[in-house]
Coordinates of C-alpha atoms in Angstrom, one line a residue:
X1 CA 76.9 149.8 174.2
X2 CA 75.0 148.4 176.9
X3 CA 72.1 150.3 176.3
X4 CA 72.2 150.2 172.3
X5 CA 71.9 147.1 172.4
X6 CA 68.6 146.8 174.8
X7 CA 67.1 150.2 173.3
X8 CA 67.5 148.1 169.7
X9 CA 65.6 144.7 171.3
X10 CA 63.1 146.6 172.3
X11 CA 62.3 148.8 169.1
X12 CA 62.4 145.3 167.4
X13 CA 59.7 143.9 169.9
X14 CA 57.8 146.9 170.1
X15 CA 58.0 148.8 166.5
X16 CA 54.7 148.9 165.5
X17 CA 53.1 149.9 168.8
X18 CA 55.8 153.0 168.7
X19 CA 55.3 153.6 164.9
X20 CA 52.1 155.6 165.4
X21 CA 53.8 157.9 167.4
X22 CA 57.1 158.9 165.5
X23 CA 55.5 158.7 161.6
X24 CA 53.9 161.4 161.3
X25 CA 56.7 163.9 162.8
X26 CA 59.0 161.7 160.9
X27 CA 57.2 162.0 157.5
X28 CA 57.4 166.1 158.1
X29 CA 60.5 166.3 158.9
X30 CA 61.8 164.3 156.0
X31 CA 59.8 166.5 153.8
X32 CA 62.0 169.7 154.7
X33 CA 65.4 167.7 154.4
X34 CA 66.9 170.2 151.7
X35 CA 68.2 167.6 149.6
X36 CA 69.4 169.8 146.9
X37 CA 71.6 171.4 149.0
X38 CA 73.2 168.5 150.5
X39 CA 74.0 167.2 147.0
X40 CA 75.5 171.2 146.4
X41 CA 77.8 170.7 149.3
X42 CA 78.9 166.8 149.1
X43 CA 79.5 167.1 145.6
X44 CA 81.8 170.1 145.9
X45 CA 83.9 167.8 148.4
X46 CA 83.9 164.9 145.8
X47 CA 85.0 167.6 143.2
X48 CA 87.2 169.9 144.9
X49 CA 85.8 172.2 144.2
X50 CA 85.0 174.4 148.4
X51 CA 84.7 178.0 146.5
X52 CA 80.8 176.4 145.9
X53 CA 80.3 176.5 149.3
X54 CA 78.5 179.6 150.6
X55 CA 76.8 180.1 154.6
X56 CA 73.1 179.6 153.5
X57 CA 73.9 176.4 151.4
X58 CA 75.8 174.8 154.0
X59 CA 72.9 176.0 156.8
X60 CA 70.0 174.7 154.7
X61 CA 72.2 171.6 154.4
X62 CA 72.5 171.3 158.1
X63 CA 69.2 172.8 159.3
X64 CA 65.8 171.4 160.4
X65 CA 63.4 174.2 159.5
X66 CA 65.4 174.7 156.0
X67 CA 64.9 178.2 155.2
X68 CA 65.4 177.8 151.8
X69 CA 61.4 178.2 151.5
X70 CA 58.3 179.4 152.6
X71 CA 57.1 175.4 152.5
X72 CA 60.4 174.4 153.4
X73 CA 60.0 176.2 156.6
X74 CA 56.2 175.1 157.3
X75 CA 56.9 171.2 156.8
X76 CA 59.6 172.1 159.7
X77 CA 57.7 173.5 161.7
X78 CA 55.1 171.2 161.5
X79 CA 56.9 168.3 161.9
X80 CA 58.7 169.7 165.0
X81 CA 55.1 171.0 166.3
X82 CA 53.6 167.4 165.6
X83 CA 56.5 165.7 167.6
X84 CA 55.6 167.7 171.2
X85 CA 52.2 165.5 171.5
X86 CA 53.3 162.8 169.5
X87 CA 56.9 162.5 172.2
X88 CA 54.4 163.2 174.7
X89 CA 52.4 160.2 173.9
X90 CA 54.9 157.9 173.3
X91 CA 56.7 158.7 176.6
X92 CA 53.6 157.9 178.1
X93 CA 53.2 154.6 176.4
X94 CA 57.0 153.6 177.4
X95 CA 56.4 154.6 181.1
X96 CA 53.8 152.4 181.1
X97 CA 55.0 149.3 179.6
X98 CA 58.5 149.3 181.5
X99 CA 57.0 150.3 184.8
X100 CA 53.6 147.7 184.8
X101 CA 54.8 145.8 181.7
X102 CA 51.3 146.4 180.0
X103 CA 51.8 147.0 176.5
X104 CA 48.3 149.6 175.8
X105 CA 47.4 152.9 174.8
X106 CA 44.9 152.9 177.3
X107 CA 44.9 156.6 179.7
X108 CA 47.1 158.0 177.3
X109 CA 45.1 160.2 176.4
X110 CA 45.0 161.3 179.8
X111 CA 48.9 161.5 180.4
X112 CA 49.2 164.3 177.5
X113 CA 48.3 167.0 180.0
X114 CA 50.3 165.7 182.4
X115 CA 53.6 165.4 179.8
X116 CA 52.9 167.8 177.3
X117 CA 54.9 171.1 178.8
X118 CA 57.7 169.2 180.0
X119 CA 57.8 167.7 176.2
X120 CA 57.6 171.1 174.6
X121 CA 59.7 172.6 176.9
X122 CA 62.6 170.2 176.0
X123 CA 62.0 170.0 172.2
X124 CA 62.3 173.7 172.3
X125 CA 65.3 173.6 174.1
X126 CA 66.8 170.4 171.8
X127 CA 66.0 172.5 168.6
X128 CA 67.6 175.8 169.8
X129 CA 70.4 174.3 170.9
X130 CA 70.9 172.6 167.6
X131 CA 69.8 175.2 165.4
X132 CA 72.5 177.2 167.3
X133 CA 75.0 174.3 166.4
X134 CA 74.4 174.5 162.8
X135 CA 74.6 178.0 162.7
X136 CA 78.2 178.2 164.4
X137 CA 79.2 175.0 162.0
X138 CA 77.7 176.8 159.2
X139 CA 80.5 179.3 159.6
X140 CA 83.3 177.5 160.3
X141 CA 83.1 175.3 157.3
X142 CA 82.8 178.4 155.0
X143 CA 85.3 179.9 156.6
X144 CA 88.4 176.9 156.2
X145 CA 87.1 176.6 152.7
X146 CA 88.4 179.8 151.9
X147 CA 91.7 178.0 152.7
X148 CA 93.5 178.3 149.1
X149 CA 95.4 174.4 149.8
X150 CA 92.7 171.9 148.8
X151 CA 94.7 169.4 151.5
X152 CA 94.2 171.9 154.1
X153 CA 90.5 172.1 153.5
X154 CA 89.9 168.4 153.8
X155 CA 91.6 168.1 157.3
X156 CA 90.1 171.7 159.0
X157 CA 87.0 170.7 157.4
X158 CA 86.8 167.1 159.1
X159 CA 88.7 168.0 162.2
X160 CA 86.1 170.9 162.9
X161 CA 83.2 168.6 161.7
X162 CA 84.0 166.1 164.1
X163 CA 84.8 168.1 167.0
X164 CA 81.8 170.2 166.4
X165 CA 79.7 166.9 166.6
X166 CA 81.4 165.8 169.9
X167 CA 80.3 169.0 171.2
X168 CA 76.6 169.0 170.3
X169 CA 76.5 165.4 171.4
X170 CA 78.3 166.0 174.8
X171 CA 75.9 169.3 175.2
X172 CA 72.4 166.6 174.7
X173 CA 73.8 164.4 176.7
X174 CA 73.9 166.6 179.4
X175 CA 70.1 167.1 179.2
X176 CA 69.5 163.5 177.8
X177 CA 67.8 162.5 181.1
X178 CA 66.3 165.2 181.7
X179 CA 62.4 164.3 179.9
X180 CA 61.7 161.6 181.7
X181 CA 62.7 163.1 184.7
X182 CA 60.6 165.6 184.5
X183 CA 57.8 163.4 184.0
X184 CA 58.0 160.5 186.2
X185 CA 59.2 162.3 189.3
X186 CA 57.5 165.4 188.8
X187 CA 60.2 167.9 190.3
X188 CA 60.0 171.8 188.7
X189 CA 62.7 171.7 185.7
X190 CA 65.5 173.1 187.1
X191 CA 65.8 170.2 190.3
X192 CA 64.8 167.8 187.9
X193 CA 67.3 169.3 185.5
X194 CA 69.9 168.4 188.8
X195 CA 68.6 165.4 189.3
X196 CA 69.1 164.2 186.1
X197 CA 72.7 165.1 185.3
X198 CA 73.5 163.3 188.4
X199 CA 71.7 160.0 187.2
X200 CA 73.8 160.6 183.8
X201 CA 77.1 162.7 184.3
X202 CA 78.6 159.0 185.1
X203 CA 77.1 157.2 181.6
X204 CA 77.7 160.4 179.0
X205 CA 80.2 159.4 177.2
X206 CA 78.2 155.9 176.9
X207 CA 75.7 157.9 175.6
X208 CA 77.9 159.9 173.6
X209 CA 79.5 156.9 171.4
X210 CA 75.5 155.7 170.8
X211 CA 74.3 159.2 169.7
X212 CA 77.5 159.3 167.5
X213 CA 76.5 156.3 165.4
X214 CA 72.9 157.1 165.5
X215 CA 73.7 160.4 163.8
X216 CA 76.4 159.4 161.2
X217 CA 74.7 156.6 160.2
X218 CA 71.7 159.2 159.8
X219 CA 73.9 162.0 157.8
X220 CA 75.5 159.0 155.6
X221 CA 71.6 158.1 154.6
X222 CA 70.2 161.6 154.3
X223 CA 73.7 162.1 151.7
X224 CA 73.1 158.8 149.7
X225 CA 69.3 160.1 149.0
X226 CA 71.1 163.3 148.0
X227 CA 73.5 161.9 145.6
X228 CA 71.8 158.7 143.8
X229 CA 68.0 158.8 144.5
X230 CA 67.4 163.1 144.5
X231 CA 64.0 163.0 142.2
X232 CA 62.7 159.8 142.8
X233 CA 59.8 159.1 145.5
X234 CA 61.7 156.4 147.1
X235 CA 64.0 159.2 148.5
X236 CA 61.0 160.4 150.6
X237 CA 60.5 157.0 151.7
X238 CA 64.5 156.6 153.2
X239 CA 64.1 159.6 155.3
X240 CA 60.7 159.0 156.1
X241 CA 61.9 155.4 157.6
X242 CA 65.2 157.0 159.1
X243 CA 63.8 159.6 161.1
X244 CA 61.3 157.1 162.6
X245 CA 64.0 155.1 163.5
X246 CA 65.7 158.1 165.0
X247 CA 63.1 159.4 167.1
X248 CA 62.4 155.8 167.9
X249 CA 65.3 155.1 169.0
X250 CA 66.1 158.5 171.1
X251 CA 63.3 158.2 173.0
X252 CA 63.5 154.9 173.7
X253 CA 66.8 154.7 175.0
X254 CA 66.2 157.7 177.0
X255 CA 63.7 155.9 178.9
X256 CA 66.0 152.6 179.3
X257 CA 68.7 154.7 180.3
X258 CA 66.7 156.3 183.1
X259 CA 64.9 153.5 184.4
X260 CA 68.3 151.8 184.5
X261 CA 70.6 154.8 186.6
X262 CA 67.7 155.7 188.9
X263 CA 67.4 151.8 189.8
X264 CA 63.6 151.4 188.7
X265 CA 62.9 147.7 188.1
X266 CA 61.3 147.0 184.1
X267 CA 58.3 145.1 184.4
X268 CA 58.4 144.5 180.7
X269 CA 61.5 142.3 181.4
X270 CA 59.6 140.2 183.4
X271 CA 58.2 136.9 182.4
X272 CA 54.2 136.3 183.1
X273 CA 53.4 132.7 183.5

């Protein structure tokens, strides 16, 4: 919790010198939420009714690029194309004001060369992985609805829902570290992949409970806009300011997290008289 609660102080402090780097990703991203299908599958749970479950509703569902669409797909893309300079960016910015304490954009510009490889690189790998998950989730669910007890169905549905989220979680947080590792020491991705499990493999499951919430709580939004607020513009808004939130608070505590296990003083902590 340690670092929840220090990754939350500082989006507080900080939020509308990070905003500028997550909105626009964010914006895209919730833009490609299939909402129609997420109200399909949660309302066939509220009604009992699993036999409206097929593969591609519970994928698009689940999914970032949402296949349902030829836009669908583009405003994924996009989004997840936007976030590699955007991350990039904002990595910079957070190296910056937790190694010197100066809170500037100043040679950021510069730092995107330097960051912007390692950032696609690990976006690339982040979305396969998940994209992966959702695939083999996709097909589990589908698969224990044809279960003809409706009981049975409820608890193989949850049970593999959970489990499967423990293992996505457990799988990031292997590689959670691994960004800003990449970019402050400047070792080839494989050592710094090393590196970095070895600064994290002791914290995971720390990790693990944060990411946990942070995702729920962002499912549990994503299905309220689904249900009560499908066709109104203030849906838009939600997921717009939840995925900000989200990548705010990933990337951010990703930084805290490594300055913290590889022993690097915060200048932003300090106190300037």
């Amino acid at each position: 919790m340690k670092y929840m609660v220090q990754t939350t102080k500082y989006i507080f402090k900080n939020f509308f010198y990070i905003l500028p780097f997550v909105l626009i990703p964010a914006l895209f991203l919730s833009i490609s939420v299939a909402e129609e299908e997420v109200e399909a599958v949660v309302r066939a749970i509220i009604e009992k009714d699993f036999s409206a479950w097929t593969f591609i509703n519970v994928f698009r569902a689940i999914s970032v690029l949402n296949f349902g669409s030829p836009e669908s797909i583009i405003t994924g893309l996009v989004g997840v194309i936007l976030m590699v300079p955007c991350v990039a960016l904002l990595m910079a910015f957070l190296d910056k004001h937790l190694r010197f304490g100066k809170r500037t954009f100043n040679g950021l510009w510069s730092k995107l060369n330097d960051n912007f490889i390692s950032t696609f690189g690990y976006i690339l790998f982040f979305l396969l992985i998940y994209e992966v998950w959702t695939l083999v989730l996709s097909a589990l669910l589908v698969l224990v609805a044809m279960i003809p007890n409706t009981i049975a169905v409820y608890i193989s549905a949850g049970v593999i829902f959970f489990t499967m989220h423990v293992l996505l979680l457990y799988a990031v947080g292997t590689i959670y570290l691994w960004l800003p590792c990449m970019q402050i020491t400047g070792f080839p991705a494989v050592e710094a992949l090393q590196y970095s499990y070895q600064l994290v493999v002791h914290v995971k499951w720390r990790i693990l409970i944060g990411q946990i919430i942070a995702l729920v709580a962002t499912e549990g939004v994503i299905v309220a806009c689904a249900l009560y607020l499908p066709e109104l513009p203030i849906s838009e808004v939600c997921s717009t300011l939840l995925f900000t939130i989200l990548l705010s608070f990933y990337c951010v505590r990703m930084m805290i997290a490594y300055f913290d296990r590889d022993q690097i003083e915060r200048a932003d902590l300090r106190k300037y008289y």
